[in-house]
Structure formats: C-alpha cells, structure tokens
Amino acid sequence: SQTDDERALSDSSTEASAVPSHPLWPDIERITLEQLTFAQQGVGEGWEIFEQDGEMKLYKREKEVNGLVQDTLKAVHVVKGVTGFEMANCFFQPEYRFGWETTLEEMKIIEKVSDDAILFHQIHKRVWPASQRDAVFWSHIRQIPDSENPDGEPIWVVCNKSLAKDHPAAPDKKGKYTRAFLTAVIVCQTIITKHPNDEDELSRAEVTCKISYCSHVDPGGWVPAAATRAVYKREYPKFLRKFTSYVIDECQDKPVRT
Ligand code: 16H
C-alpha cells in the first residue's frame, strides 16, 4: 500500500511540478546534481578498495585537513529483485529509516521543503568511541532520465547534505552532542533482465538494481584519524548490508514499482 507521501512523489514525476521557492532550493538543486555526477564517475586513480563481498565493493579516497580525516567513500552494489525507485524511496522516506539505519537514536522532521525534499535533525547513537553526534541535513529525491539511454530506465537519486549553519529549530547543543557534517548520495537504476510482454507485470525475478553510494563525513570536533577510519571501515559495510537486505524484505511480497 502506498502512503500519501509516496503517492505525491510518484504523481510529481508525471506533472510539471513548480520549483519550490524555498531559500534552500538553489543549493538542493545544485548539490544534488553535482553529487550525482560524482557518484557516476568511475573509481580510477586515487581510490583504494577496502572491502568486497560479492557484488558489493567499497572504496576510499583518503584526505586529511589539519590532522582530521576528510576521506570520501564510494560504494557500488548490485541487488537482485528490487528496483531503483524502491531502493531510493526507502532511503528517502522517513517511515522506513529506523528499519535500516542502525546508528540512529532520534529522527525529527524539521521541515517539509516539498514532496521530494525534507529537512531532518538526527541524533546518532554513541557507536563512535568519541561523544555522541547530531546532524541537521536536507534530503532530496529525484528522478533523472539516463542521458546515455533516454528510453531506458530512469536514474533515481537521493542526496543528503548537512546545513553549513545552525538551524533555529535544531540549535547546536554543544557539550551534549558534537555536530557532524555529512554529504551522502545514493544513485539507483533498475536493470530489467527480461523484457516482459505488454500484458505481463514485471516480476521480481526480472529486476536488478545497480547502486552507487558516496559519502563524505566530517565528524566534527577532534577525533584521531585512526579512530575515524576504524569506525567507518566497520560502519559503511554494515550500513550497505543492512539497507539492501531491508529493502529486499520490505518489497518482497509487494508488486514491483518502477
Ligand atoms: O546515509 C546514511 N544515513 C542517512 C540516513 O540516516 C543519513 C546520512 C546523513 C547524516 C547526517 C548528515 C547528512 C547525511 O546520509 C548511512 C550512513 C552510514 C554511516 C556510516 C558511518 C560513518 C562513520 C564516520 C566516522 C565518524 C567517526 C566519529 C568518531 C570516532
């Protein structure tokens, strides 16, 4: 069954939707497209693989600024039986988040910018050796035609980006939490492995989803470089496994949605 949010989202792709007049909109628009381009680039020079499990591959690109880790992660995965829309939608819609996000203590919607953009405040569990983190970020989902194959399956992208400044609805509680700054993007595309007849509904056996996830974390505060790297080396693969198995379970007995 579709929620109202999901209905609004799928309707919005068939209607000419107005450009939201929100002050964050120009940033949301620009950064989402930049992150999409970044996620679509290959992993050539500068990237180092640090984990592989079947189709799941995780790469890192190390960088330090004044002794603080500013590494970037890129992960690619291929997941059978789910679509790009289903993956992206589960990543974006708040009602699914506690089902897969294992590092979360609290999630609050600060503002709905539009049907496809939400401003969140999240308090993360103290899985990290240092103090507890919180974050204020916008999240935006959109569908983009595949420029290399305009008649093929569209690309679904969700971009999450921390606000650079404090937000009045979620002031920085220094001392209680350390504010972390993240940029994350997930790019999903359905591969249809067998083309069905017109009358046939697409079955789960005929769809596969190609995923690319990139993330850049600035943990905020001072954390030794080795600690940050040890945490993300453990947490990113955990997140990808948990998230993909959650989406598979969530969609299993439901009709395929592209
Ligand atoms: O993308 C993930 N989760 C999103 C949904 O909860 C939110 C995320 C986000 C969060 C805050 C601000 C912007 C965006 O996109 C999955 C995230 C998986 C997290 C892996 C852990 C990374 C750990 C980095 C090391 C920090 C070390 C700190 C102290 C030692």
PDB file of C-alpha atoms and ligand atoms in Angstrom:
ATOM      1  CA  SER A   1       0.000   0.000   0.000  1.00  0.00           C
ATOM      2  CA  GLN A   2       1.228   3.451  -0.897  1.00  0.00           C
ATOM      3  CA  THR A   3       1.485   6.162   1.713  1.00  0.00           C
ATOM      4  CA  ASP A   4       0.319   9.686   0.853  1.00  0.00           C
ATOM      5  CA  ASP A   5       3.945  10.783   0.603  1.00  0.00           C
ATOM      6  CA  GLU A   6       4.779   8.056  -1.866  1.00  0.00           C
ATOM      7  CA  ARG A   7       1.686   8.842  -3.933  1.00  0.00           C
ATOM      8  CA  ALA A   8       2.613  12.513  -4.058  1.00  0.00           C
ATOM      9  CA  LEU A   9       6.123  11.551  -5.098  1.00  0.00           C
ATOM     10  CA  SER A  10       5.128   9.245  -7.929  1.00  0.00           C
ATOM     11  CA  ASP A  11       2.496  11.737  -9.154  1.00  0.00           C
ATOM     12  CA  SER A  12       5.064  14.515  -9.168  1.00  0.00           C
ATOM     13  CA  SER A  13       7.116  12.743 -11.813  1.00  0.00           C
ATOM     14  CA  THR A  14       4.242  12.931 -14.294  1.00  0.00           C
ATOM     15  CA  GLU A  15       3.208  16.516 -13.593  1.00  0.00           C
ATOM     16  CA  ALA A  16       5.116  19.667 -14.306  1.00  0.00           C
ATOM     17  CA  SER A  17       5.953  20.458 -10.699  1.00  0.00           C
ATOM     18  CA  ALA A  18       6.560  24.035  -9.675  1.00  0.00           C
ATOM     19  CA  VAL A  19      10.046  24.916  -8.484  1.00  0.00           C
ATOM     20  CA  PRO A  20       9.823  25.347  -4.717  1.00  0.00           C
ATOM     21  CA  SER A  21      10.531  28.922  -3.663  1.00  0.00           C
ATOM     22  CA  HIS A  22      12.356  27.786  -0.537  1.00  0.00           C
ATOM     23  CA  PRO A  23      15.642  29.555   0.291  1.00  0.00           C
ATOM     24  CA  LEU A  24      17.435  26.172   0.378  1.00  0.00           C
ATOM     25  CA  TRP A  25      16.214  25.212  -3.075  1.00  0.00           C
ATOM     26  CA  PRO A  26      19.085  26.556  -5.206  1.00  0.00           C
ATOM     27  CA  ASP A  27      21.581  24.635  -3.009  1.00  0.00           C
ATOM     28  CA  ILE A  28      19.479  21.472  -3.059  1.00  0.00           C
ATOM     29  CA  GLU A  29      19.247  21.596  -6.823  1.00  0.00           C
ATOM     30  CA  ARG A  30      22.916  22.327  -7.482  1.00  0.00           C
ATOM     31  CA  ILE A  31      24.442  19.984  -4.894  1.00  0.00           C
ATOM     32  CA  THR A  32      22.195  17.058  -5.851  1.00  0.00           C
ATOM     33  CA  LEU A  33      23.294  17.296  -9.494  1.00  0.00           C
ATOM     34  CA  GLU A  34      26.963  17.716  -8.511  1.00  0.00           C
ATOM     35  CA  GLN A  35      26.775  14.658  -6.266  1.00  0.00           C
ATOM     36  CA  LEU A  36      25.060  12.654  -8.997  1.00  0.00           C
ATOM     37  CA  THR A  37      27.917  13.423 -11.391  1.00  0.00           C
ATOM     38  CA  PHE A  38      30.445  12.480  -8.721  1.00  0.00           C
ATOM     39  CA  ALA A  39      28.696   9.185  -7.958  1.00  0.00           C
ATOM     40  CA  GLN A  40      28.615   8.285 -11.653  1.00  0.00           C
ATOM     41  CA  GLN A  41      32.360   8.700 -12.093  1.00  0.00           C
ATOM     42  CA  GLY A  42      34.445   5.545 -12.057  1.00  0.00           C
ATOM     43  CA  VAL A  43      36.948   4.604  -9.376  1.00  0.00           C
ATOM     44  CA  GLY A  44      40.267   5.237 -11.061  1.00  0.00           C
ATOM     45  CA  GLU A  45      43.409   6.759  -9.650  1.00  0.00           C
ATOM     46  CA  GLY A  46      43.297   7.809  -6.001  1.00  0.00           C
ATOM     47  CA  TRP A  47      40.693   5.233  -4.994  1.00  0.00           C
ATOM     48  CA  GLU A  48      41.577   2.226  -2.887  1.00  0.00           C
ATOM     49  CA  ILE A  49      39.280  -0.745  -2.359  1.00  0.00           C
ATOM     50  CA  PHE A  50      38.907  -1.692   1.312  1.00  0.00           C
ATOM     51  CA  GLU A  51      36.078  -4.196   1.310  1.00  0.00           C
ATOM     52  CA  GLN A  52      34.476  -6.552  -1.165  1.00  0.00           C
ATOM     53  CA  ASP A  53      31.681  -9.038  -0.638  1.00  0.00           C
ATOM     54  CA  GLY A  54      30.207 -10.480  -3.827  1.00  0.00           C
ATOM     55  CA  GLU A  55      28.855  -7.569  -5.876  1.00  0.00           C
ATOM     56  CA  MET A  56      29.391  -5.109  -3.026  1.00  0.00           C
ATOM     57  CA  LYS A  57      32.594  -3.093  -3.328  1.00  0.00           C
ATOM     58  CA  LEU A  58      33.741  -0.252  -1.098  1.00  0.00           C
ATOM     59  CA  TYR A  59      36.459   2.219  -1.989  1.00  0.00           C
ATOM     60  CA  LYS A  60      38.003   5.115  -0.095  1.00  0.00           C
ATOM     61  CA  ARG A  61      39.964   8.182  -1.027  1.00  0.00           C
ATOM     62  CA  GLU A  62      41.977   9.450   1.902  1.00  0.00           C
ATOM     63  CA  LYS A  63      42.424  13.091   2.767  1.00  0.00           C
ATOM     64  CA  GLU A  64      43.413  14.863   5.979  1.00  0.00           C
ATOM     65  CA  VAL A  65      42.937  18.503   6.859  1.00  0.00           C
ATOM     66  CA  ASN A  66      44.905  19.626   9.932  1.00  0.00           C
ATOM     67  CA  GLY A  67      45.116  16.016  11.105  1.00  0.00           C
ATOM     68  CA  LEU A  68      41.367  15.478  10.750  1.00  0.00           C
ATOM     69  CA  VAL A  69      40.041  12.805   8.433  1.00  0.00           C
ATOM     70  CA  GLN A  70      38.146  14.084   5.387  1.00  0.00           C
ATOM     71  CA  ASP A  71      38.043  10.786   3.462  1.00  0.00           C
ATOM     72  CA  THR A  72      35.488  10.086   0.798  1.00  0.00           C
ATOM     73  CA  LEU A  73      33.801   6.751   0.385  1.00  0.00           C
ATOM     74  CA  LYS A  74      32.379   5.234  -2.750  1.00  0.00           C
ATOM     75  CA  ALA A  75      30.439   2.002  -2.758  1.00  0.00           C
ATOM     76  CA  VAL A  76      28.925   0.080  -5.630  1.00  0.00           C
ATOM     77  CA  HIS A  77      26.484  -2.760  -5.362  1.00  0.00           C
ATOM     78  CA  VAL A  78      24.097  -4.818  -7.478  1.00  0.00           C
ATOM     79  CA  VAL A  79      20.967  -6.062  -5.759  1.00  0.00           C
ATOM     80  CA  LYS A  80      18.600  -8.598  -7.285  1.00  0.00           C
ATOM     81  CA  GLY A  81      14.818  -8.381  -7.042  1.00  0.00           C
ATOM     82  CA  VAL A  82      14.318  -4.700  -6.301  1.00  0.00           C
ATOM     83  CA  THR A  83      14.056  -1.557  -8.428  1.00  0.00           C
ATOM     84  CA  GLY A  84      15.875   1.752  -8.393  1.00  0.00           C
ATOM     85  CA  PHE A  85      12.727   3.502  -7.262  1.00  0.00           C
ATOM     86  CA  GLU A  86      12.208   1.081  -4.352  1.00  0.00           C
ATOM     87  CA  MET A  87      15.800   1.488  -3.151  1.00  0.00           C
ATOM     88  CA  ALA A  88      15.816   5.278  -3.417  1.00  0.00           C
ATOM     89  CA  ASN A  89      12.352   5.605  -1.886  1.00  0.00           C
ATOM     90  CA  CYS A  90      13.315   3.510   1.168  1.00  0.00           C
ATOM     91  CA  PHE A  91      16.436   5.623   1.608  1.00  0.00           C
ATOM     92  CA  PHE A  92      14.456   8.861   1.387  1.00  0.00           C
ATOM     93  CA  GLN A  93      11.110   8.279   3.140  1.00  0.00           C
ATOM     94  CA  PRO A  94      11.377   8.830   6.887  1.00  0.00           C
ATOM     95  CA  GLU A  95       8.970   5.987   7.797  1.00  0.00           C
ATOM     96  CA  TYR A  96      11.494   3.366   6.664  1.00  0.00           C
ATOM     97  CA  ARG A  97      14.577   4.865   8.276  1.00  0.00           C
ATOM     98  CA  PHE A  98      14.551   3.111  11.642  1.00  0.00           C
ATOM     99  CA  GLY A  99      14.185  -0.172   9.762  1.00  0.00           C
ATOM    100  CA  TRP A 100      17.676   0.071   8.338  1.00  0.00           C
ATOM    101  CA  GLU A 101      19.615   2.912   9.984  1.00  0.00           C
ATOM    102  CA  THR A 102      21.300   1.166  12.911  1.00  0.00           C
ATOM    103  CA  THR A 103      23.150   4.230  14.185  1.00  0.00           C
ATOM    104  CA  LEU A 104      20.031   6.288  14.890  1.00  0.00           C
ATOM    105  CA  GLU A 105      18.657   7.331  18.255  1.00  0.00           C
ATOM    106  CA  GLU A 106      16.234  10.100  17.227  1.00  0.00           C
ATOM    107  CA  MET A 107      14.966  11.486  13.943  1.00  0.00           C
ATOM    108  CA  LYS A 108      12.921  14.661  13.683  1.00  0.00           C
ATOM    109  CA  ILE A 109      11.452  16.273  10.586  1.00  0.00           C
ATOM    110  CA  ILE A 110      12.236  19.966  10.901  1.00  0.00           C
ATOM    111  CA  GLU A 111      10.504  20.980   7.727  1.00  0.00           C
ATOM    112  CA  LYS A 112       8.990  19.588   4.577  1.00  0.00           C
ATOM    113  CA  VAL A 113      10.514  21.718   1.866  1.00  0.00           C
ATOM    114  CA  SER A 114       8.444  19.952  -0.822  1.00  0.00           C
ATOM    115  CA  ASP A 115       7.119  16.442  -1.541  1.00  0.00           C
ATOM    116  CA  ASP A 116      10.608  15.437  -2.532  1.00  0.00           C
ATOM    117  CA  ALA A 117      12.765  17.415  -0.075  1.00  0.00           C
ATOM    118  CA  ILE A 118      12.811  17.206   3.731  1.00  0.00           C
ATOM    119  CA  LEU A 119      14.916  18.870   6.397  1.00  0.00           C
ATOM    120  CA  PHE A 120      15.914  16.488   9.226  1.00  0.00           C
ATOM    121  CA  HIS A 121      17.522  16.614  12.632  1.00  0.00           C
ATOM    122  CA  GLN A 122      19.073  13.305  13.662  1.00  0.00           C
ATOM    123  CA  ILE A 123      20.722  12.233  16.876  1.00  0.00           C
ATOM    124  CA  HIS A 124      23.011   9.282  16.356  1.00  0.00           C
ATOM    125  CA  LYS A 125      23.835   6.548  18.830  1.00  0.00           C
ATOM    126  CA  ARG A 126      27.152   6.589  20.552  1.00  0.00           C
ATOM    127  CA  VAL A 127      28.595   3.818  18.341  1.00  0.00           C
ATOM    128  CA  TRP A 128      31.565   6.026  17.915  1.00  0.00           C
ATOM    129  CA  PRO A 129      34.304   5.995  20.524  1.00  0.00           C
ATOM    130  CA  ALA A 130      34.017   9.751  20.951  1.00  0.00           C
ATOM    131  CA  SER A 131      30.999  11.809  22.063  1.00  0.00           C
ATOM    132  CA  GLN A 132      27.520  11.455  20.619  1.00  0.00           C
ATOM    133  CA  ARG A 133      26.854  13.116  17.250  1.00  0.00           C
ATOM    134  CA  ASP A 134      23.896  15.012  15.883  1.00  0.00           C
ATOM    135  CA  ALA A 135      23.273  16.385  12.397  1.00  0.00           C
ATOM    136  CA  VAL A 136      20.930  18.742  10.576  1.00  0.00           C
ATOM    137  CA  PHE A 137      20.557  17.954   6.894  1.00  0.00           C
ATOM    138  CA  TRP A 138      18.278  18.207   3.915  1.00  0.00           C
ATOM    139  CA  SER A 139      17.381  15.154   1.879  1.00  0.00           C
ATOM    140  CA  HIS A 140      16.146  15.296  -1.694  1.00  0.00           C
ATOM    141  CA  ILE A 141      14.908  12.560  -4.025  1.00  0.00           C
ATOM    142  CA  ARG A 142      14.560  12.930  -7.756  1.00  0.00           C
ATOM    143  CA  GLN A 143      14.257  11.011 -10.960  1.00  0.00           C
ATOM    144  CA  ILE A 144      16.590  11.834 -13.830  1.00  0.00           C
ATOM    145  CA  PRO A 145      16.475  10.431 -17.357  1.00  0.00           C
ATOM    146  CA  ASP A 146      19.513   8.340 -18.260  1.00  0.00           C
ATOM    147  CA  SER A 147      21.332  10.544 -20.766  1.00  0.00           C
ATOM    148  CA  GLU A 148      23.073   7.517 -22.265  1.00  0.00           C
ATOM    149  CA  ASN A 149      19.805   5.677 -22.759  1.00  0.00           C
ATOM    150  CA  PRO A 150      16.887   8.149 -22.722  1.00  0.00           C
ATOM    151  CA  ASP A 151      14.291   5.444 -23.462  1.00  0.00           C
ATOM    152  CA  GLY A 152      15.623   3.143 -20.762  1.00  0.00           C
ATOM    153  CA  GLU A 153      15.027   3.094 -17.029  1.00  0.00           C
ATOM    154  CA  PRO A 154      15.462   6.453 -15.296  1.00  0.00           C
ATOM    155  CA  ILE A 155      18.026   7.122 -12.606  1.00  0.00           C
ATOM    156  CA  TRP A 156      16.822   7.726  -9.050  1.00  0.00           C
ATOM    157  CA  VAL A 157      18.990   9.838  -6.831  1.00  0.00           C
ATOM    158  CA  VAL A 158      18.762  10.804  -3.173  1.00  0.00           C
ATOM    159  CA  CYS A 159      21.161  13.399  -1.852  1.00  0.00           C
ATOM    160  CA  ASN A 160      21.614  14.222   1.846  1.00  0.00           C
ATOM    161  CA  LYS A 161      23.630  17.238   2.849  1.00  0.00           C
ATOM    162  CA  SER A 162      24.321  18.870   6.211  1.00  0.00           C
ATOM    163  CA  LEU A 163      23.456  22.516   6.653  1.00  0.00           C
ATOM    164  CA  ALA A 164      26.589  24.586   6.967  1.00  0.00           C
ATOM    165  CA  LYS A 165      24.920  26.900   9.500  1.00  0.00           C
ATOM    166  CA  ASP A 166      22.968  26.310  12.651  1.00  0.00           C
ATOM    167  CA  HIS A 167      19.200  25.945  12.273  1.00  0.00           C
ATOM    168  CA  PRO A 168      16.848  27.683  14.771  1.00  0.00           C
ATOM    169  CA  ALA A 169      14.739  24.504  15.097  1.00  0.00           C
ATOM    170  CA  ALA A 170      17.809  22.419  15.999  1.00  0.00           C
ATOM    171  CA  PRO A 171      20.388  24.578  17.728  1.00  0.00           C
ATOM    172  CA  ASP A 172      23.818  23.057  18.233  1.00  0.00           C
ATOM    173  CA  LYS A 173      23.780  21.647  21.798  1.00  0.00           C
ATOM    174  CA  LYS A 174      27.488  21.917  22.298  1.00  0.00           C
ATOM    175  CA  GLY A 175      28.600  19.781  25.213  1.00  0.00           C
ATOM    176  CA  LYS A 176      25.697  17.375  24.756  1.00  0.00           C
ATOM    177  CA  TYR A 177      26.336  16.438  21.126  1.00  0.00           C
ATOM    178  CA  THR A 178      29.063  17.074  18.630  1.00  0.00           C
ATOM    179  CA  ARG A 179      27.651  18.215  15.330  1.00  0.00           C
ATOM    180  CA  ALA A 180      28.799  16.053  12.419  1.00  0.00           C
ATOM    181  CA  PHE A 181      28.752  17.171   8.788  1.00  0.00           C
ATOM    182  CA  LEU A 182      27.935  14.730   6.063  1.00  0.00           C
ATOM    183  CA  THR A 183      27.245  14.605   2.379  1.00  0.00           C
ATOM    184  CA  ALA A 184      25.764  11.380   1.100  1.00  0.00           C
ATOM    185  CA  VAL A 185      24.315  10.402  -2.240  1.00  0.00           C
ATOM    186  CA  ILE A 186      22.701   7.212  -3.426  1.00  0.00           C
ATOM    187  CA  VAL A 187      22.148   6.631  -7.122  1.00  0.00           C
ATOM    188  CA  CYS A 188      19.942   3.732  -8.186  1.00  0.00           C
ATOM    189  CA  GLN A 189      18.956   2.337 -11.551  1.00  0.00           C
ATOM    190  CA  THR A 190      16.800  -0.631 -12.439  1.00  0.00           C
ATOM    191  CA  ILE A 191      18.168  -3.171 -14.876  1.00  0.00           C
ATOM    192  CA  ILE A 192      15.399  -5.191 -16.487  1.00  0.00           C
ATOM    193  CA  THR A 193      16.894  -8.576 -17.216  1.00  0.00           C
ATOM    194  CA  LYS A 194      13.982  -9.963 -19.230  1.00  0.00           C
ATOM    195  CA  HIS A 195      11.597  -7.804 -21.187  1.00  0.00           C
ATOM    196  CA  PRO A 196       8.061  -8.794 -20.385  1.00  0.00           C
ATOM    197  CA  ASN A 197       5.104  -8.904 -22.765  1.00  0.00           C
ATOM    198  CA  ASP A 198       2.892  -5.868 -22.631  1.00  0.00           C
ATOM    199  CA  GLU A 199       0.266  -7.658 -20.548  1.00  0.00           C
ATOM    200  CA  ASP A 200       2.709  -9.208 -18.167  1.00  0.00           C
ATOM    201  CA  GLU A 201       3.511  -7.463 -14.965  1.00  0.00           C
ATOM    202  CA  LEU A 202       7.198  -7.236 -14.236  1.00  0.00           C
ATOM    203  CA  SER A 203       8.211  -9.895 -11.740  1.00  0.00           C
ATOM    204  CA  ARG A 204      10.903  -9.598  -9.068  1.00  0.00           C
ATOM    205  CA  ALA A 205      12.977 -12.204 -10.901  1.00  0.00           C
ATOM    206  CA  GLU A 206      13.276  -9.801 -13.833  1.00  0.00           C
ATOM    207  CA  VAL A 207      14.634  -6.770 -12.000  1.00  0.00           C
ATOM    208  CA  THR A 208      18.020  -5.906 -10.581  1.00  0.00           C
ATOM    209  CA  CYS A 209      19.156  -2.644  -9.072  1.00  0.00           C
ATOM    210  CA  LYS A 210      22.518  -1.050  -9.649  1.00  0.00           C
ATOM    211  CA  ILE A 211      23.571   1.193  -6.762  1.00  0.00           C
ATOM    212  CA  SER A 212      26.292   3.695  -6.226  1.00  0.00           C
ATOM    213  CA  TYR A 213      26.646   5.371  -2.806  1.00  0.00           C
ATOM    214  CA  CYS A 214      29.127   8.107  -1.967  1.00  0.00           C
ATOM    215  CA  SER A 215      29.672   9.757   1.347  1.00  0.00           C
ATOM    216  CA  HIS A 216      31.897  12.324   2.866  1.00  0.00           C
ATOM    217  CA  VAL A 217      31.962  12.700   6.651  1.00  0.00           C
ATOM    218  CA  ASP A 218      33.417  15.440   8.739  1.00  0.00           C
ATOM    219  CA  PRO A 219      32.942  14.005  12.244  1.00  0.00           C
ATOM    220  CA  GLY A 220      33.133  17.450  13.855  1.00  0.00           C
ATOM    221  CA  GLY A 221      35.254  18.085  16.946  1.00  0.00           C
ATOM    222  CA  TRP A 222      38.612  16.428  17.270  1.00  0.00           C
ATOM    223  CA  VAL A 223      38.880  12.712  16.598  1.00  0.00           C
ATOM    224  CA  PRO A 224      42.120  10.819  15.970  1.00  0.00           C
ATOM    225  CA  ALA A 225      42.387   9.862  12.293  1.00  0.00           C
ATOM    226  CA  ALA A 226      42.807   6.152  13.071  1.00  0.00           C
ATOM    227  CA  ALA A 227      39.602   6.132  15.148  1.00  0.00           C
ATOM    228  CA  THR A 228      37.524   7.745  12.400  1.00  0.00           C
ATOM    229  CA  ARG A 229      38.833   5.292   9.829  1.00  0.00           C
ATOM    230  CA  ALA A 230      38.264   2.295  12.081  1.00  0.00           C
ATOM    231  CA  VAL A 231      34.667   3.382  12.627  1.00  0.00           C
ATOM    232  CA  TYR A 232      33.753   3.931   9.016  1.00  0.00           C
ATOM    233  CA  LYS A 233      35.507   0.757   7.865  1.00  0.00           C
ATOM    234  CA  ARG A 234      33.113  -1.103  10.116  1.00  0.00           C
ATOM    235  CA  GLU A 235      30.008   1.065   9.707  1.00  0.00           C
ATOM    236  CA  TYR A 236      29.778   1.573   5.929  1.00  0.00           C
ATOM    237  CA  PRO A 237      29.706  -2.146   5.003  1.00  0.00           C
ATOM    238  CA  LYS A 238      27.266  -2.721   7.877  1.00  0.00           C
ATOM    239  CA  PHE A 239      25.013   0.035   6.567  1.00  0.00           C
ATOM    240  CA  LEU A 240      25.063  -1.289   2.981  1.00  0.00           C
ATOM    241  CA  ARG A 241      24.275  -4.863   4.014  1.00  0.00           C
ATOM    242  CA  LYS A 242      21.527  -3.839   6.378  1.00  0.00           C
ATOM    243  CA  PHE A 243      19.980  -1.324   3.991  1.00  0.00           C
ATOM    244  CA  THR A 244      19.895  -3.631   0.967  1.00  0.00           C
ATOM    245  CA  SER A 245      18.500  -6.592   2.920  1.00  0.00           C
ATOM    246  CA  TYR A 246      15.899  -4.301   4.472  1.00  0.00           C
ATOM    247  CA  VAL A 247      14.702  -3.104   1.050  1.00  0.00           C
ATOM    248  CA  ILE A 248      14.554  -6.688  -0.256  1.00  0.00           C
ATOM    249  CA  ASP A 249      12.431  -7.774   2.743  1.00  0.00           C
ATOM    250  CA  GLU A 250      10.243  -4.685   2.605  1.00  0.00           C
ATOM    251  CA  CYS A 251       9.397  -5.191  -1.090  1.00  0.00           C
ATOM    252  CA  GLN A 252       9.280  -8.982  -1.262  1.00  0.00           C
ATOM    253  CA  ASP A 253       5.523  -9.538  -1.200  1.00  0.00           C
ATOM    254  CA  LYS A 254       4.572  -6.285  -2.898  1.00  0.00           C
ATOM    255  CA  PRO A 255       4.081  -5.555  -6.595  1.00  0.00           C
ATOM    256  CA  VAL A 256       7.193  -4.306  -8.387  1.00  0.00           C
ATOM    257  CA  ARG A 257       7.261  -0.495  -8.515  1.00  0.00           C
ATOM    258  CA  THR A 258       9.412   1.254 -11.083  1.00  0.00           C
TER     259      THR A 258
HETATM  260  O1  16H B   1      23.477   7.764   4.686  1.00  0.00           O
HETATM  261  C1  16H B   1      23.238   7.196   5.737  1.00  0.00           C
HETATM  262  N1  16H B   1      22.268   7.585   6.569  1.00  0.00           N
HETATM  263  C2  16H B   1      21.369   8.700   6.294  1.00  0.00           C
HETATM  264  C3  16H B   1      20.027   8.412   6.935  1.00  0.00           C
HETATM  265  O2  16H B   1      20.104   8.349   8.320  1.00  0.00           O
HETATM  266  C4  16H B   1      21.857   9.996   6.862  1.00  0.00           C
HETATM  267  C5  16H B   1      23.162  10.464   6.323  1.00  0.00           C
HETATM  268  C6  16H B   1      23.480  11.849   6.818  1.00  0.00           C
HETATM  269  C7  16H B   1      23.622  12.040   8.172  1.00  0.00           C
HETATM  270  C8  16H B   1      23.910  13.315   8.660  1.00  0.00           C
HETATM  271  C9  16H B   1      24.063  14.383   7.790  1.00  0.00           C
HETATM  272  C10 16H B   1      23.923  14.189   6.422  1.00  0.00           C
HETATM  273  C11 16H B   1      23.651  12.910   5.936  1.00  0.00           C
HETATM  274  O3  16H B   1      23.187  10.405   4.927  1.00  0.00           O
HETATM  275  C12 16H B   1      24.036   5.988   6.174  1.00  0.00           C
HETATM  276  C13 16H B   1      25.228   6.464   6.868  1.00  0.00           C
HETATM  277  C14 16H B   1      26.180   5.359   7.234  1.00  0.00           C
HETATM  278  C15 16H B   1      27.114   5.905   8.258  1.00  0.00           C
HETATM  279  C16 16H B   1      28.415   5.219   8.324  1.00  0.00           C
HETATM  280  C17 16H B   1      29.215   5.701   9.489  1.00  0.00           C
HETATM  281  C18 16H B   1      30.232   6.702   9.152  1.00  0.00           C
HETATM  282  C19 16H B   1      31.124   6.927  10.335  1.00  0.00           C
HETATM  283  C20 16H B   1      32.074   8.023  10.089  1.00  0.00           C
HETATM  284  C21 16H B   1      33.143   8.093  11.142  1.00  0.00           C
HETATM  285  C22 16H B   1      32.891   9.092  12.199  1.00  0.00           C
HETATM  286  C23 16H B   1      33.828   8.877  13.342  1.00  0.00           C
HETATM  287  C24 16H B   1      33.443   9.677  14.524  1.00  0.00           C
HETATM  288  C25 16H B   1      34.111   9.415  15.833  1.00  0.00           C
HETATM  289  C26 16H B   1      35.109   8.377  16.020  1.00  0.00           C
END
